[in-house]
Amino acid sequence: MPQGLYYFMMKNDQTIQVMVDEDQTFEIKVAMNDIFNSIQVNGSFETELMYKTIQYEQTINPELIQITEKLKGLQESSPEYKTLVSKKLELEAQKMSYFQKLLADHPKSLFANFKVSGQNPAFRIDLPKEKQVHQYRSDFWKNVNFNDRRLLRTPMIGTKLTRYFKELTLQNPDSIVSSAHSLMKLCENNKEYFMVFVNWVMTTYEPGKATLMDAESVFSQMALSYFTYDKAFWSDTTEVNFIRKRATEMSASLVGQDGPNVISTDQFGKQQELLAKKTEYIVVYLFNPDCENCQKETPLLHEFYLKNKSNVDVFAIAIDTDDAEWRDYIKQKKLSWTNVYDPTNKSIYGKYFVDHTPEMYLLNKKRKIIGKNLKTFQLQTMIDKDKSGR
Amino acid sequence: MKYFVFVLSLLIWVSCKESAPKNQNSPVSLEADPGKDPISNPVMGGPTDIKITMTDLTYTGPVQIVGFYLDQNYIQDTTVAQNGIITYKSAKVCLRGFITL
């Protein structure tokens, strides 16, 4: 079987871990009520090393846990806090040197690579506080041996990856993409890591599924950087073309960018220009008369519009419909804002990306996109936030 | 024809043997090109023959062998335990050898 870490799991919830390399013929004797002290491994260097190391860690971990608990209740400026932090760093360094010796003695060992790679970097208390997290994030992958593909078949890489993106990276598109670029640079020559990391970031922050505002920004920047014909070795030309086309479509309407202009025709046959609107804010509303969510959102937005039309205009673009259905919808819902529809889609294509209807963009006075994937109830908050940030 | 089958089998056997060194400190193909589909082409080991004796349990029943990949886990295989003894055997799968041929 593939080299990696495995759990033998029984129906009675008992579990035994084994670490397997190429030699997979071995025997274990163990008392399940005291696994770590009773285990005898015969024939598996990796599993034996794993349990010996767990035994070693048991001599240090209780003290480390105790210190971590004590630190939670102390002021950072207190002398006791500083003493405990020094002690904690000392114990962690002691553990690290033990693991590094394992690796020096057994450089090809899966377990030794697993253990050293899994260690978190030391927290740099010598640095100013504002730089500590940045440094920690920069050092986060430095112990990982990306030349060892077997580590992907342990839980360690996945745990680190989740922590790196979800805990050590601010949850906004630019920070996520910046962290991704730093990581991809470290493993650009390690094909399997490169492939799974690119795909993990793109699926974790997938537009429409991630709760992040403007997940399209993550998707498009990742796709345009890494889904190239030479880098995306796992994809065929058709898939690369499709993903790049989609990313390019998304990239025209990212938060922070200038809102693209749309010139299209209203229900009276008159030309309407989005950026010619004079109100302080413009909502670009892309909807389909037939969609269930649009049926719910349209009346809410229209009510908001009627209350705020002195400073918020709505430019409603109907998509995937036909002329009669669109006109009927306007009449039925008494939509008094600007309505446009282009049956050829030419005036809209590549401007405001829409994956699921309804889609709502908010443009500010400078006609920058300040929000997207919005619901009506969020508009006022976005407007207030924009005003307070001026 | 028999000769052809024999040569083919020999080639497969040699190919498998070369990609799986036995010694723990022998060069493991950690940096080898994993091809277009690395997930289906892992660093293999085996054949697998594992025996686990639980000295204080007489558990008899199914055992799942759970593996990991990145942030997911999956059932690699299943076996059974008899009176507290788990045995698991699996022939080595030499994917790359077959693909190469």
CSV table of C-alpha atoms in Angstrom, one decimal:
chain,number,residue,atom,x,y,z
A,1,MET,CA,0.0,0.0,0.0
A,2,PRO,CA,1.1,3.6,-0.3
A,3,GLN,CA,3.6,4.7,2.3
A,4,GLY,CA,2.1,6.8,5.0
A,5,LEU,CA,0.3,6.9,8.3
A,6,TYR,CA,-2.7,4.5,8.8
A,7,TYR,CA,-5.2,4.0,11.6
A,8,PHE,CA,-6.5,0.5,12.2
A,9,MET,CA,-10.0,1.2,13.5
A,10,MET,CA,-12.2,-1.3,15.2
A,11,LYS,CA,-16.0,-1.2,15.7
A,12,ASN,CA,-15.4,-0.7,19.5
A,13,ASP,CA,-13.8,2.7,18.8
A,14,GLN,CA,-10.3,1.4,19.6
A,15,THR,CA,-7.6,2.6,17.2
A,16,ILE,CA,-4.0,1.7,16.6
A,17,GLN,CA,-1.7,3.9,14.5
A,18,VAL,CA,1.0,2.5,12.2
A,19,MET,CA,3.5,4.3,10.1
A,20,VAL,CA,4.5,2.3,7.0
A,21,ASP,CA,7.4,2.7,4.6
A,22,GLU,CA,8.4,0.3,1.9
A,23,ASP,CA,8.9,-2.6,4.3
A,24,GLN,CA,5.4,-3.5,5.3
A,25,THR,CA,5.9,-6.9,7.0
A,26,PHE,CA,5.8,-6.5,10.7
A,27,GLU,CA,4.2,-7.5,14.0
A,28,ILE,CA,2.9,-5.5,16.9
A,29,LYS,CA,1.9,-6.7,20.4
A,30,VAL,CA,0.0,-4.2,22.5
A,31,ALA,CA,-2.2,-3.8,25.5
A,32,MET,CA,-5.0,-1.4,24.4
A,33,ASN,CA,-5.4,0.0,27.9
A,34,ASP,CA,-1.8,1.3,27.9
A,35,ILE,CA,-0.8,1.5,24.2
A,36,PHE,CA,2.2,3.8,24.5
A,37,ASN,CA,3.9,2.0,27.4
A,38,SER,CA,3.1,-1.6,26.3
A,39,ILE,CA,3.7,-1.6,22.6
A,40,GLN,CA,6.3,-3.9,21.1
A,41,VAL,CA,7.0,-3.5,17.4
A,42,ASN,CA,8.9,-6.2,15.5
A,43,GLY,CA,10.0,-5.5,11.9
A,44,SER,CA,8.7,-1.9,11.3
A,45,PHE,CA,11.4,0.7,11.9
A,46,GLU,CA,9.0,3.5,11.2
A,47,THR,CA,6.3,2.4,13.6
A,48,GLU,CA,8.8,1.6,16.3
A,49,LEU,CA,10.4,5.0,15.9
A,50,MET,CA,6.9,6.6,16.1
A,51,TYR,CA,6.0,5.0,19.4
A,52,LYS,CA,9.5,5.6,20.9
A,53,THR,CA,9.1,9.3,20.1
A,54,ILE,CA,5.6,9.4,21.6
A,55,GLN,CA,7.1,8.0,24.8
A,56,TYR,CA,9.8,10.7,24.7
A,57,GLU,CA,7.2,13.4,24.1
A,58,GLN,CA,5.2,12.2,27.1
A,59,THR,CA,8.1,13.3,29.3
A,60,ILE,CA,7.8,16.9,28.0
A,61,ASN,CA,4.3,17.5,26.9
A,62,PRO,CA,2.6,17.6,30.3
A,63,GLU,CA,4.8,20.5,31.4
A,64,LEU,CA,4.3,22.3,28.0
A,65,ILE,CA,0.5,22.0,28.4
A,66,GLN,CA,0.7,23.3,32.0
A,67,ILE,CA,2.8,26.3,30.9
A,68,THR,CA,0.4,27.1,28.0
A,69,GLU,CA,-2.6,27.0,30.5
A,70,LYS,CA,-0.8,29.2,33.0
A,71,LEU,CA,0.1,31.7,30.3
A,72,LYS,CA,-3.6,32.2,29.4
A,73,GLY,CA,-4.2,33.8,32.8
A,74,LEU,CA,-1.2,36.1,32.9
A,75,GLN,CA,-0.5,39.7,31.8
A,76,GLU,CA,2.1,39.7,29.0
A,77,SER,CA,4.1,42.4,30.8
A,78,SER,CA,4.4,40.4,34.0
A,79,PRO,CA,7.8,38.8,34.9
A,80,GLU,CA,6.2,35.4,35.5
A,81,TYR,CA,4.8,35.5,31.9
A,82,LYS,CA,8.2,36.2,30.5
A,83,THR,CA,9.8,33.4,32.6
A,84,LEU,CA,7.2,30.9,31.4
A,85,VAL,CA,7.5,31.9,27.8
A,86,SER,CA,11.3,31.4,28.0
A,87,LYS,CA,10.7,28.0,29.6
A,88,LYS,CA,8.2,27.1,26.9
A,89,LEU,CA,10.6,28.0,24.1
A,90,GLU,CA,13.4,26.1,25.8
A,91,LEU,CA,11.2,22.9,26.0
A,92,GLU,CA,10.1,23.3,22.4
A,93,ALA,CA,13.7,23.8,21.3
A,94,GLN,CA,14.6,20.6,23.2
A,95,LYS,CA,11.9,18.7,21.4
A,96,MET,CA,13.0,20.1,18.1
A,97,SER,CA,16.6,19.1,18.6
A,98,TYR,CA,15.5,15.6,19.5
A,99,PHE,CA,13.5,15.4,16.2
A,100,GLN,CA,16.3,16.9,14.2
A,101,LYS,CA,18.7,14.3,15.6
A,102,LEU,CA,16.2,11.6,14.5
A,103,LEU,CA,16.3,13.1,11.0
A,104,ALA,CA,20.1,13.4,10.9
A,105,ASP,CA,20.4,9.8,11.9
A,106,HIS,CA,17.7,8.6,9.5
A,107,PRO,CA,17.4,11.1,6.7
A,108,LYS,CA,15.1,8.9,4.6
A,109,SER,CA,12.8,7.9,7.4
A,110,LEU,CA,9.2,8.8,6.8
A,111,PHE,CA,8.5,9.3,10.5
A,112,ALA,CA,11.6,11.5,11.1
A,113,ASN,CA,10.6,13.7,8.1
A,114,PHE,CA,7.0,13.7,9.4
A,115,LYS,CA,8.0,14.8,12.8
A,116,VAL,CA,10.4,17.5,11.8
A,117,SER,CA,8.2,18.8,9.0
A,118,GLY,CA,5.2,19.0,11.4
A,119,GLN,CA,7.0,21.2,14.0
A,120,ASN,CA,5.7,24.8,14.2
A,121,PRO,CA,8.4,27.5,14.0
A,122,ALA,CA,9.5,29.2,17.2
A,123,PHE,CA,7.6,32.4,18.0
A,124,ARG,CA,10.0,35.2,17.6
A,125,ILE,CA,9.5,37.1,20.8
A,126,ASP,CA,12.7,39.2,20.0
A,127,LEU,CA,10.7,41.0,17.3
A,128,PRO,CA,8.2,43.8,17.7
A,129,LYS,CA,4.7,42.5,18.3
A,130,GLU,CA,3.4,43.6,14.9
A,131,LYS,CA,6.0,41.7,13.1
A,132,GLN,CA,5.7,38.5,15.1
A,133,VAL,CA,2.7,37.0,13.3
A,134,HIS,CA,4.1,37.9,9.9
A,135,GLN,CA,7.4,36.3,10.8
A,136,TYR,CA,5.6,33.2,12.1
A,137,ARG,CA,3.7,32.9,8.9
A,138,SER,CA,6.9,33.3,6.8
A,139,ASP,CA,8.6,30.6,8.9
A,140,PHE,CA,5.6,28.3,9.0
A,141,TRP,CA,6.7,25.9,6.2
A,142,LYS,CA,10.4,26.1,6.7
A,143,ASN,CA,10.7,22.7,8.4
A,144,VAL,CA,8.7,20.9,5.7
A,145,ASN,CA,10.5,18.6,3.4
A,146,PHE,CA,8.5,19.1,0.1
A,147,ASN,CA,10.8,16.5,-1.5
A,148,ASP,CA,9.0,13.8,0.5
A,149,ARG,CA,5.7,13.0,-1.2
A,150,ARG,CA,4.8,10.4,1.5
A,151,LEU,CA,4.1,13.2,3.9
A,152,LEU,CA,0.9,14.0,2.0
A,153,ARG,CA,-0.3,10.6,3.2
A,154,THR,CA,-0.2,11.7,6.8
A,155,PRO,CA,-2.6,14.2,8.4
A,156,MET,CA,0.2,16.7,9.1
A,157,ILE,CA,0.3,18.5,5.7
A,158,GLY,CA,-3.5,19.0,5.7
A,159,THR,CA,-3.5,20.3,9.2
A,160,LYS,CA,-0.7,22.8,8.5
A,161,LEU,CA,-2.4,23.9,5.3
A,162,THR,CA,-5.7,24.6,7.0
A,163,ARG,CA,-4.0,26.5,9.9
A,164,TYR,CA,-1.8,28.5,7.5
A,165,PHE,CA,-4.8,29.8,5.5
A,166,LYS,CA,-7.6,29.9,8.1
A,167,GLU,CA,-5.7,31.0,11.2
A,168,LEU,CA,-2.5,32.8,10.1
A,169,THR,CA,-3.9,34.5,7.0
A,170,LEU,CA,-6.4,37.4,7.1
A,171,GLN,CA,-9.6,36.2,5.4
A,172,ASN,CA,-9.6,38.7,2.5
A,173,PRO,CA,-8.7,37.8,-1.1
A,174,ASP,CA,-5.5,39.7,-1.4
A,175,SER,CA,-4.1,38.2,1.8
A,176,ILE,CA,-5.2,34.7,0.8
A,177,VAL,CA,-3.6,35.0,-2.6
A,178,SER,CA,-0.4,36.5,-1.1
A,179,SER,CA,-0.1,33.5,1.3
A,180,ALA,CA,-0.8,31.2,-1.6
A,181,HIS,CA,2.0,32.7,-3.7
A,182,SER,CA,4.5,32.4,-0.9
A,183,LEU,CA,3.6,28.7,-0.4
A,184,MET,CA,3.6,27.9,-4.1
A,185,LYS,CA,7.0,29.4,-4.5
A,186,LEU,CA,8.3,27.0,-1.8
A,187,CYS,CA,7.0,23.9,-3.7
A,188,GLU,CA,7.1,25.0,-7.3
A,189,ASN,CA,9.5,22.1,-8.1
A,190,ASN,CA,7.5,19.5,-6.2
A,191,LYS,CA,4.8,18.6,-8.6
A,192,GLU,CA,2.4,16.8,-6.2
A,193,TYR,CA,2.4,19.4,-3.5
A,194,PHE,CA,2.1,22.1,-6.2
A,195,MET,CA,-0.9,20.4,-7.7
A,196,VAL,CA,-2.8,19.7,-4.5
A,197,PHE,CA,-2.1,23.1,-3.0
A,198,VAL,CA,-3.3,25.0,-6.0
A,199,ASN,CA,-6.5,22.9,-6.2
A,200,TRP,CA,-7.0,23.1,-2.4
A,201,VAL,CA,-7.0,26.9,-2.4
A,202,MET,CA,-9.2,27.1,-5.4
A,203,THR,CA,-11.8,24.7,-4.0
A,204,THR,CA,-11.6,26.1,-0.4
A,205,TYR,CA,-12.4,29.6,-1.7
A,206,GLU,CA,-14.6,28.5,-4.5
A,207,PRO,CA,-16.9,31.3,-5.6
A,208,GLY,CA,-20.5,30.6,-4.6
A,209,LYS,CA,-19.4,28.2,-1.9
A,210,ALA,CA,-17.0,30.2,0.2
A,211,THR,CA,-18.4,32.8,2.6
A,212,LEU,CA,-15.7,35.2,1.7
A,213,MET,CA,-16.7,38.3,-0.2
A,214,ASP,CA,-15.2,38.3,-3.7
A,215,ALA,CA,-14.0,34.7,-3.7
A,216,GLU,CA,-13.9,35.4,-7.4
A,217,SER,CA,-10.7,37.4,-6.8
A,218,VAL,CA,-9.0,34.3,-5.2
A,219,PHE,CA,-10.2,32.1,-8.0
A,220,SER,CA,-9.2,34.4,-10.8
A,221,GLN,CA,-5.7,35.3,-9.4
A,222,MET,CA,-5.0,31.7,-8.6
A,223,ALA,CA,-6.2,30.4,-12.0
A,224,LEU,CA,-4.4,33.1,-14.0
A,225,SER,CA,-1.1,32.4,-12.1
A,226,TYR,CA,-1.1,28.7,-11.9
A,227,PHE,CA,-3.5,27.3,-14.5
A,228,THR,CA,-1.1,27.8,-17.3
A,229,TYR,CA,-0.2,25.3,-20.0
A,230,ASP,CA,3.2,24.7,-18.5
A,231,LYS,CA,2.4,24.8,-14.8
A,232,ALA,CA,-1.0,22.9,-14.6
A,233,PHE,CA,0.6,19.6,-15.7
A,234,TRP,CA,-2.5,17.6,-14.3
A,235,SER,CA,-5.0,19.4,-16.6
A,236,ASP,CA,-5.5,19.1,-20.3
A,237,THR,CA,-5.7,22.0,-22.7
A,238,THR,CA,-9.5,22.1,-22.7
A,239,GLU,CA,-9.6,22.3,-18.9
A,240,VAL,CA,-6.9,25.0,-18.8
A,241,ASN,CA,-8.7,27.0,-21.5
A,242,PHE,CA,-12.0,26.8,-19.7
A,243,ILE,CA,-10.6,27.8,-16.3
A,244,ARG,CA,-8.6,30.7,-17.7
A,245,LYS,CA,-11.6,31.9,-19.6
A,246,ARG,CA,-13.7,31.8,-16.5
A,247,ALA,CA,-11.0,33.5,-14.5
A,248,THR,CA,-10.7,36.3,-17.1
A,249,GLU,CA,-14.4,36.9,-17.0
A,250,MET,CA,-14.3,37.1,-13.2
A,251,SER,CA,-11.3,39.4,-13.2
A,252,ALA,CA,-13.1,42.4,-14.7
A,253,SER,CA,-15.3,42.9,-11.7
A,254,LEU,CA,-13.3,42.4,-8.5
A,255,VAL,CA,-13.8,44.4,-5.4
A,256,GLY,CA,-11.5,47.5,-5.4
A,257,GLN,CA,-11.5,47.8,-9.2
A,258,ASP,CA,-13.2,50.5,-11.3
A,259,GLY,CA,-16.8,49.4,-12.1
A,260,PRO,CA,-17.0,48.6,-15.8
A,261,ASN,CA,-19.5,50.7,-17.8
A,262,VAL,CA,-22.5,49.1,-19.4
A,263,ILE,CA,-24.5,50.8,-22.1
A,264,SER,CA,-27.7,49.0,-23.0
A,265,THR,CA,-31.3,49.6,-23.9
A,266,ASP,CA,-34.2,50.0,-21.5
A,267,GLN,CA,-37.9,48.9,-21.9
A,268,PHE,CA,-38.7,52.1,-23.7
A,269,GLY,CA,-35.9,51.6,-26.3
A,270,LYS,CA,-33.8,54.3,-24.8
A,271,GLN,CA,-30.1,53.9,-24.3
A,272,GLN,CA,-29.0,53.8,-20.6
A,273,GLU,CA,-25.4,54.2,-19.5
A,274,LEU,CA,-24.4,52.9,-16.1
A,275,LEU,CA,-21.6,55.3,-15.4
A,276,ALA,CA,-23.7,58.3,-16.4
A,277,LYS,CA,-25.8,57.9,-13.3
A,278,LYS,CA,-25.4,60.8,-10.9
A,279,THR,CA,-26.2,59.3,-7.5
A,280,GLU,CA,-23.5,58.8,-4.9
A,281,TYR,CA,-23.9,55.0,-5.0
A,282,ILE,CA,-25.1,52.6,-7.7
A,283,VAL,CA,-26.3,49.1,-7.3
A,284,VAL,CA,-25.7,46.9,-10.3
A,285,TYR,CA,-28.4,44.2,-10.0
A,286,LEU,CA,-28.1,41.2,-12.3
A,287,PHE,CA,-31.2,39.0,-12.2
A,288,ASN,CA,-33.3,36.5,-14.0
A,289,PRO,CA,-37.1,37.1,-13.9
A,290,ASP,CA,-37.6,33.4,-13.6
A,291,CYS,CA,-35.2,32.6,-10.7
A,292,GLU,CA,-36.7,31.8,-7.3
A,293,ASN,CA,-34.1,33.8,-5.3
A,294,CYS,CA,-34.6,36.8,-7.6
A,295,GLN,CA,-38.3,36.7,-6.9
A,296,LYS,CA,-37.5,37.1,-3.2
A,297,GLU,CA,-34.7,39.6,-3.6
A,298,THR,CA,-36.2,42.0,-6.2
A,299,PRO,CA,-39.0,43.4,-4.0
A,300,LEU,CA,-36.6,43.9,-1.1
A,301,LEU,CA,-34.2,45.8,-3.3
A,302,HIS,CA,-36.9,47.8,-4.9
A,303,GLU,CA,-38.2,48.9,-1.5
A,304,PHE,CA,-34.6,49.9,-0.5
A,305,TYR,CA,-34.3,51.8,-3.8
A,306,LEU,CA,-37.6,53.7,-3.2
A,307,LYS,CA,-36.4,54.8,0.3
A,308,ASN,CA,-32.9,55.7,-0.8
A,309,LYS,CA,-33.2,56.8,-4.4
A,310,SER,CA,-31.8,60.3,-3.7
A,311,ASN,CA,-28.4,58.8,-3.2
A,312,VAL,CA,-28.6,55.2,-4.5
A,313,ASP,CA,-29.6,54.2,-8.0
A,314,VAL,CA,-30.2,50.7,-9.2
A,315,PHE,CA,-29.1,49.6,-12.6
A,316,ALA,CA,-31.0,46.3,-13.2
A,317,ILE,CA,-29.7,44.0,-15.9
A,318,ALA,CA,-31.9,41.1,-16.9
A,319,ILE,CA,-30.0,38.0,-18.1
A,320,ASP,CA,-31.0,34.7,-19.6
A,321,THR,CA,-34.5,35.8,-20.4
A,322,ASP,CA,-36.5,37.0,-23.3
A,323,ASP,CA,-38.0,40.4,-24.2
A,324,ALA,CA,-41.6,39.5,-23.3
A,325,GLU,CA,-40.7,37.8,-20.0
A,326,TRP,CA,-38.5,40.8,-19.0
A,327,ARG,CA,-41.2,43.4,-19.9
A,328,ASP,CA,-43.8,41.4,-18.1
A,329,TYR,CA,-41.7,41.2,-15.0
A,330,ILE,CA,-41.0,44.9,-14.9
A,331,LYS,CA,-44.7,45.6,-15.2
A,332,GLN,CA,-45.7,43.0,-12.7
A,333,LYS,CA,-43.2,44.2,-10.0
A,334,LYS,CA,-43.6,47.9,-10.9
A,335,LEU,CA,-39.9,48.3,-11.2
A,336,SER,CA,-39.2,52.0,-11.4
A,337,TRP,CA,-35.4,51.9,-11.5
A,338,THR,CA,-33.3,51.6,-14.6
A,339,ASN,CA,-34.0,48.4,-16.4
A,340,VAL,CA,-31.9,47.1,-19.3
A,341,TYR,CA,-31.8,43.9,-21.3
A,342,ASP,CA,-29.6,42.9,-24.2
A,343,PRO,CA,-30.7,39.8,-25.9
A,344,THR,CA,-27.3,39.5,-27.6
A,345,ASN,CA,-25.5,39.8,-24.2
A,346,LYS,CA,-22.8,41.9,-26.0
A,347,SER,CA,-23.2,45.0,-23.9
A,348,ILE,CA,-22.8,43.0,-20.7
A,349,TYR,CA,-20.4,40.1,-21.5
A,350,GLY,CA,-17.1,40.2,-19.6
A,351,LYS,CA,-18.1,43.2,-17.4
A,352,TYR,CA,-20.0,42.1,-14.3
A,353,PHE,CA,-19.4,38.4,-13.6
A,354,VAL,CA,-22.4,36.5,-12.5
A,355,ASP,CA,-22.4,32.9,-11.4
A,356,HIS,CA,-25.7,32.7,-9.6
A,357,THR,CA,-28.6,35.1,-9.8
A,358,PRO,CA,-29.3,37.4,-8.3
A,359,GLU,CA,-25.9,39.1,-8.2
A,360,MET,CA,-25.5,42.5,-6.6
A,361,TYR,CA,-22.5,44.9,-7.0
A,362,LEU,CA,-22.2,48.2,-5.2
A,363,LEU,CA,-20.3,51.1,-6.7
A,364,ASN,CA,-19.3,54.1,-4.7
A,365,LYS,CA,-18.9,57.8,-5.7
A,366,LYS,CA,-15.6,57.1,-7.4
A,367,ARG,CA,-17.3,54.3,-9.2
A,368,LYS,CA,-15.1,51.7,-7.6
A,369,ILE,CA,-16.7,48.3,-6.8
A,370,ILE,CA,-16.9,48.3,-3.0
A,371,GLY,CA,-19.1,45.2,-2.6
A,372,LYS,CA,-20.4,42.2,-4.4
A,373,ASN,CA,-22.3,39.0,-3.8
A,374,LEU,CA,-24.5,41.2,-1.6
A,375,LYS,CA,-28.0,40.9,-0.3
A,376,THR,CA,-30.3,44.0,0.1
A,377,PHE,CA,-30.0,43.9,3.9
A,378,GLN,CA,-26.2,44.4,3.6
A,379,LEU,CA,-26.3,47.5,1.4
A,380,GLN,CA,-26.7,50.1,4.1
A,381,THR,CA,-23.8,48.6,6.1
A,382,MET,CA,-21.6,48.7,3.0
A,383,ILE,CA,-22.6,52.3,2.3
A,384,ASP,CA,-22.0,53.4,6.0
A,385,LYS,CA,-18.6,51.6,6.0
A,386,ASP,CA,-17.6,53.3,2.8
A,387,LYS,CA,-18.6,56.7,4.1
A,388,SER,CA,-16.7,56.2,7.4
A,389,GLY,CA,-13.6,55.2,5.5
A,390,ARG,CA,-13.4,58.4,3.5
B,1,MET,CA,3.4,-16.7,-27.3
B,2,LYS,CA,4.4,-18.3,-24.0
B,3,TYR,CA,7.8,-16.7,-24.4
B,4,PHE,CA,6.2,-13.3,-24.9
B,5,VAL,CA,4.0,-13.7,-21.8
B,6,PHE,CA,7.1,-14.8,-19.8
B,7,VAL,CA,9.1,-11.8,-20.9
B,8,LEU,CA,6.2,-9.5,-20.2
B,9,SER,CA,5.8,-10.9,-16.7
B,10,LEU,CA,9.6,-10.6,-16.1
B,11,LEU,CA,9.5,-7.0,-17.2
B,12,ILE,CA,6.6,-6.2,-14.8
B,13,TRP,CA,8.4,-8.0,-12.0
B,14,VAL,CA,11.7,-6.1,-12.6
B,15,SER,CA,9.9,-2.8,-12.9
B,16,CYS,CA,8.1,-3.4,-9.6
B,17,LYS,CA,11.3,-4.5,-7.9
B,18,GLU,CA,13.3,-1.5,-9.0
B,19,SER,CA,10.8,1.1,-7.8
B,20,ALA,CA,10.6,-0.4,-4.3
B,21,PRO,CA,13.9,-0.7,-2.4
B,22,LYS,CA,13.6,-2.8,0.7
B,23,ASN,CA,16.1,-1.2,3.1
B,24,GLN,CA,14.8,1.6,5.3
B,25,ASN,CA,17.8,3.8,4.5
B,26,SER,CA,18.0,3.0,0.8
B,27,PRO,CA,17.1,5.8,-1.6
B,28,VAL,CA,13.4,6.2,-1.6
B,29,SER,CA,12.0,7.7,-4.8
B,30,LEU,CA,10.9,10.8,-3.0
B,31,GLU,CA,11.8,13.2,-5.7
B,32,ALA,CA,10.8,10.9,-8.7
B,33,ASP,CA,8.5,12.5,-11.2
B,34,PRO,CA,5.0,11.4,-10.1
B,35,GLY,CA,3.6,11.8,-13.6
B,36,LYS,CA,0.4,13.6,-14.6
B,37,ASP,CA,-1.7,12.0,-11.9
B,38,PRO,CA,0.4,11.9,-8.7
B,39,ILE,CA,-2.4,10.9,-6.4
B,40,SER,CA,-2.9,7.7,-8.3
B,41,ASN,CA,0.8,7.2,-8.4
B,42,PRO,CA,2.0,7.3,-4.8
B,43,VAL,CA,5.3,6.1,-3.3
B,44,MET,CA,4.4,2.5,-2.9
B,45,GLY,CA,5.6,-0.1,-0.4
B,46,GLY,CA,4.8,-3.7,0.4
B,47,PRO,CA,3.8,-6.4,-0.1
B,48,THR,CA,1.9,-5.8,3.2
B,49,ASP,CA,1.8,-8.4,6.0
B,50,ILE,CA,0.8,-6.9,9.3
B,51,LYS,CA,-0.1,-8.7,12.5
B,52,ILE,CA,-1.4,-6.8,15.5
B,53,THR,CA,-1.9,-8.8,18.7
B,54,MET,CA,-4.0,-7.0,21.4
B,55,THR,CA,-3.0,-8.7,24.6
B,56,ASP,CA,-5.9,-7.4,26.7
B,57,LEU,CA,-8.7,-7.6,24.1
B,58,THR,CA,-10.5,-10.5,22.5
B,59,TYR,CA,-12.2,-8.3,19.9
B,60,THR,CA,-13.5,-10.2,16.9
B,61,GLY,CA,-15.0,-8.1,14.1
B,62,PRO,CA,-14.2,-5.8,11.2
B,63,VAL,CA,-11.3,-3.4,11.1
B,64,GLN,CA,-11.0,-0.5,8.8
B,65,ILE,CA,-7.6,0.6,7.7
B,66,VAL,CA,-7.9,4.4,7.3
B,67,GLY,CA,-5.3,6.3,5.3
B,68,PHE,CA,-4.8,10.1,4.9
B,69,TYR,CA,-4.4,12.3,2.0
B,70,LEU,CA,-3.8,16.0,2.6
B,71,ASP,CA,-6.9,17.1,4.7
B,72,GLN,CA,-9.0,14.0,3.8
B,73,ASN,CA,-9.1,10.5,5.1
B,74,TYR,CA,-10.2,7.4,3.2
B,75,ILE,CA,-10.6,3.7,3.8
B,76,GLN,CA,-7.6,2.1,2.3
B,77,ASP,CA,-8.9,-1.4,3.0
B,78,THR,CA,-10.7,-3.5,5.5
B,79,THR,CA,-9.8,-6.7,7.4
B,80,VAL,CA,-11.0,-8.6,10.4
B,81,ALA,CA,-9.8,-9.3,13.9
B,82,GLN,CA,-10.1,-12.7,15.5
B,83,ASN,CA,-9.9,-12.9,19.3
B,84,GLY,CA,-7.8,-9.8,19.5
B,85,ILE,CA,-5.6,-10.5,16.6
B,86,ILE,CA,-5.7,-8.3,13.5
B,87,THR,CA,-4.0,-9.6,10.4
B,88,TYR,CA,-3.8,-7.7,7.2
B,89,LYS,CA,-2.1,-8.9,4.0
B,90,SER,CA,-2.0,-7.2,0.7
B,91,ALA,CA,0.0,-7.9,-2.5
B,92,LYS,CA,2.1,-5.1,-3.7
B,93,VAL,CA,0.5,-3.0,-6.4
B,94,CYS,CA,3.0,-1.8,-8.9
B,95,LEU,CA,1.1,0.8,-10.8
B,96,ARG,CA,4.1,2.4,-12.5
B,97,GLY,CA,5.4,-0.8,-13.8
B,98,PHE,CA,2.1,-1.6,-15.6
B,99,ILE,CA,1.8,1.9,-16.9
B,100,THR,CA,5.3,1.9,-18.2
B,101,LEU,CA,4.8,-1.3,-20.1
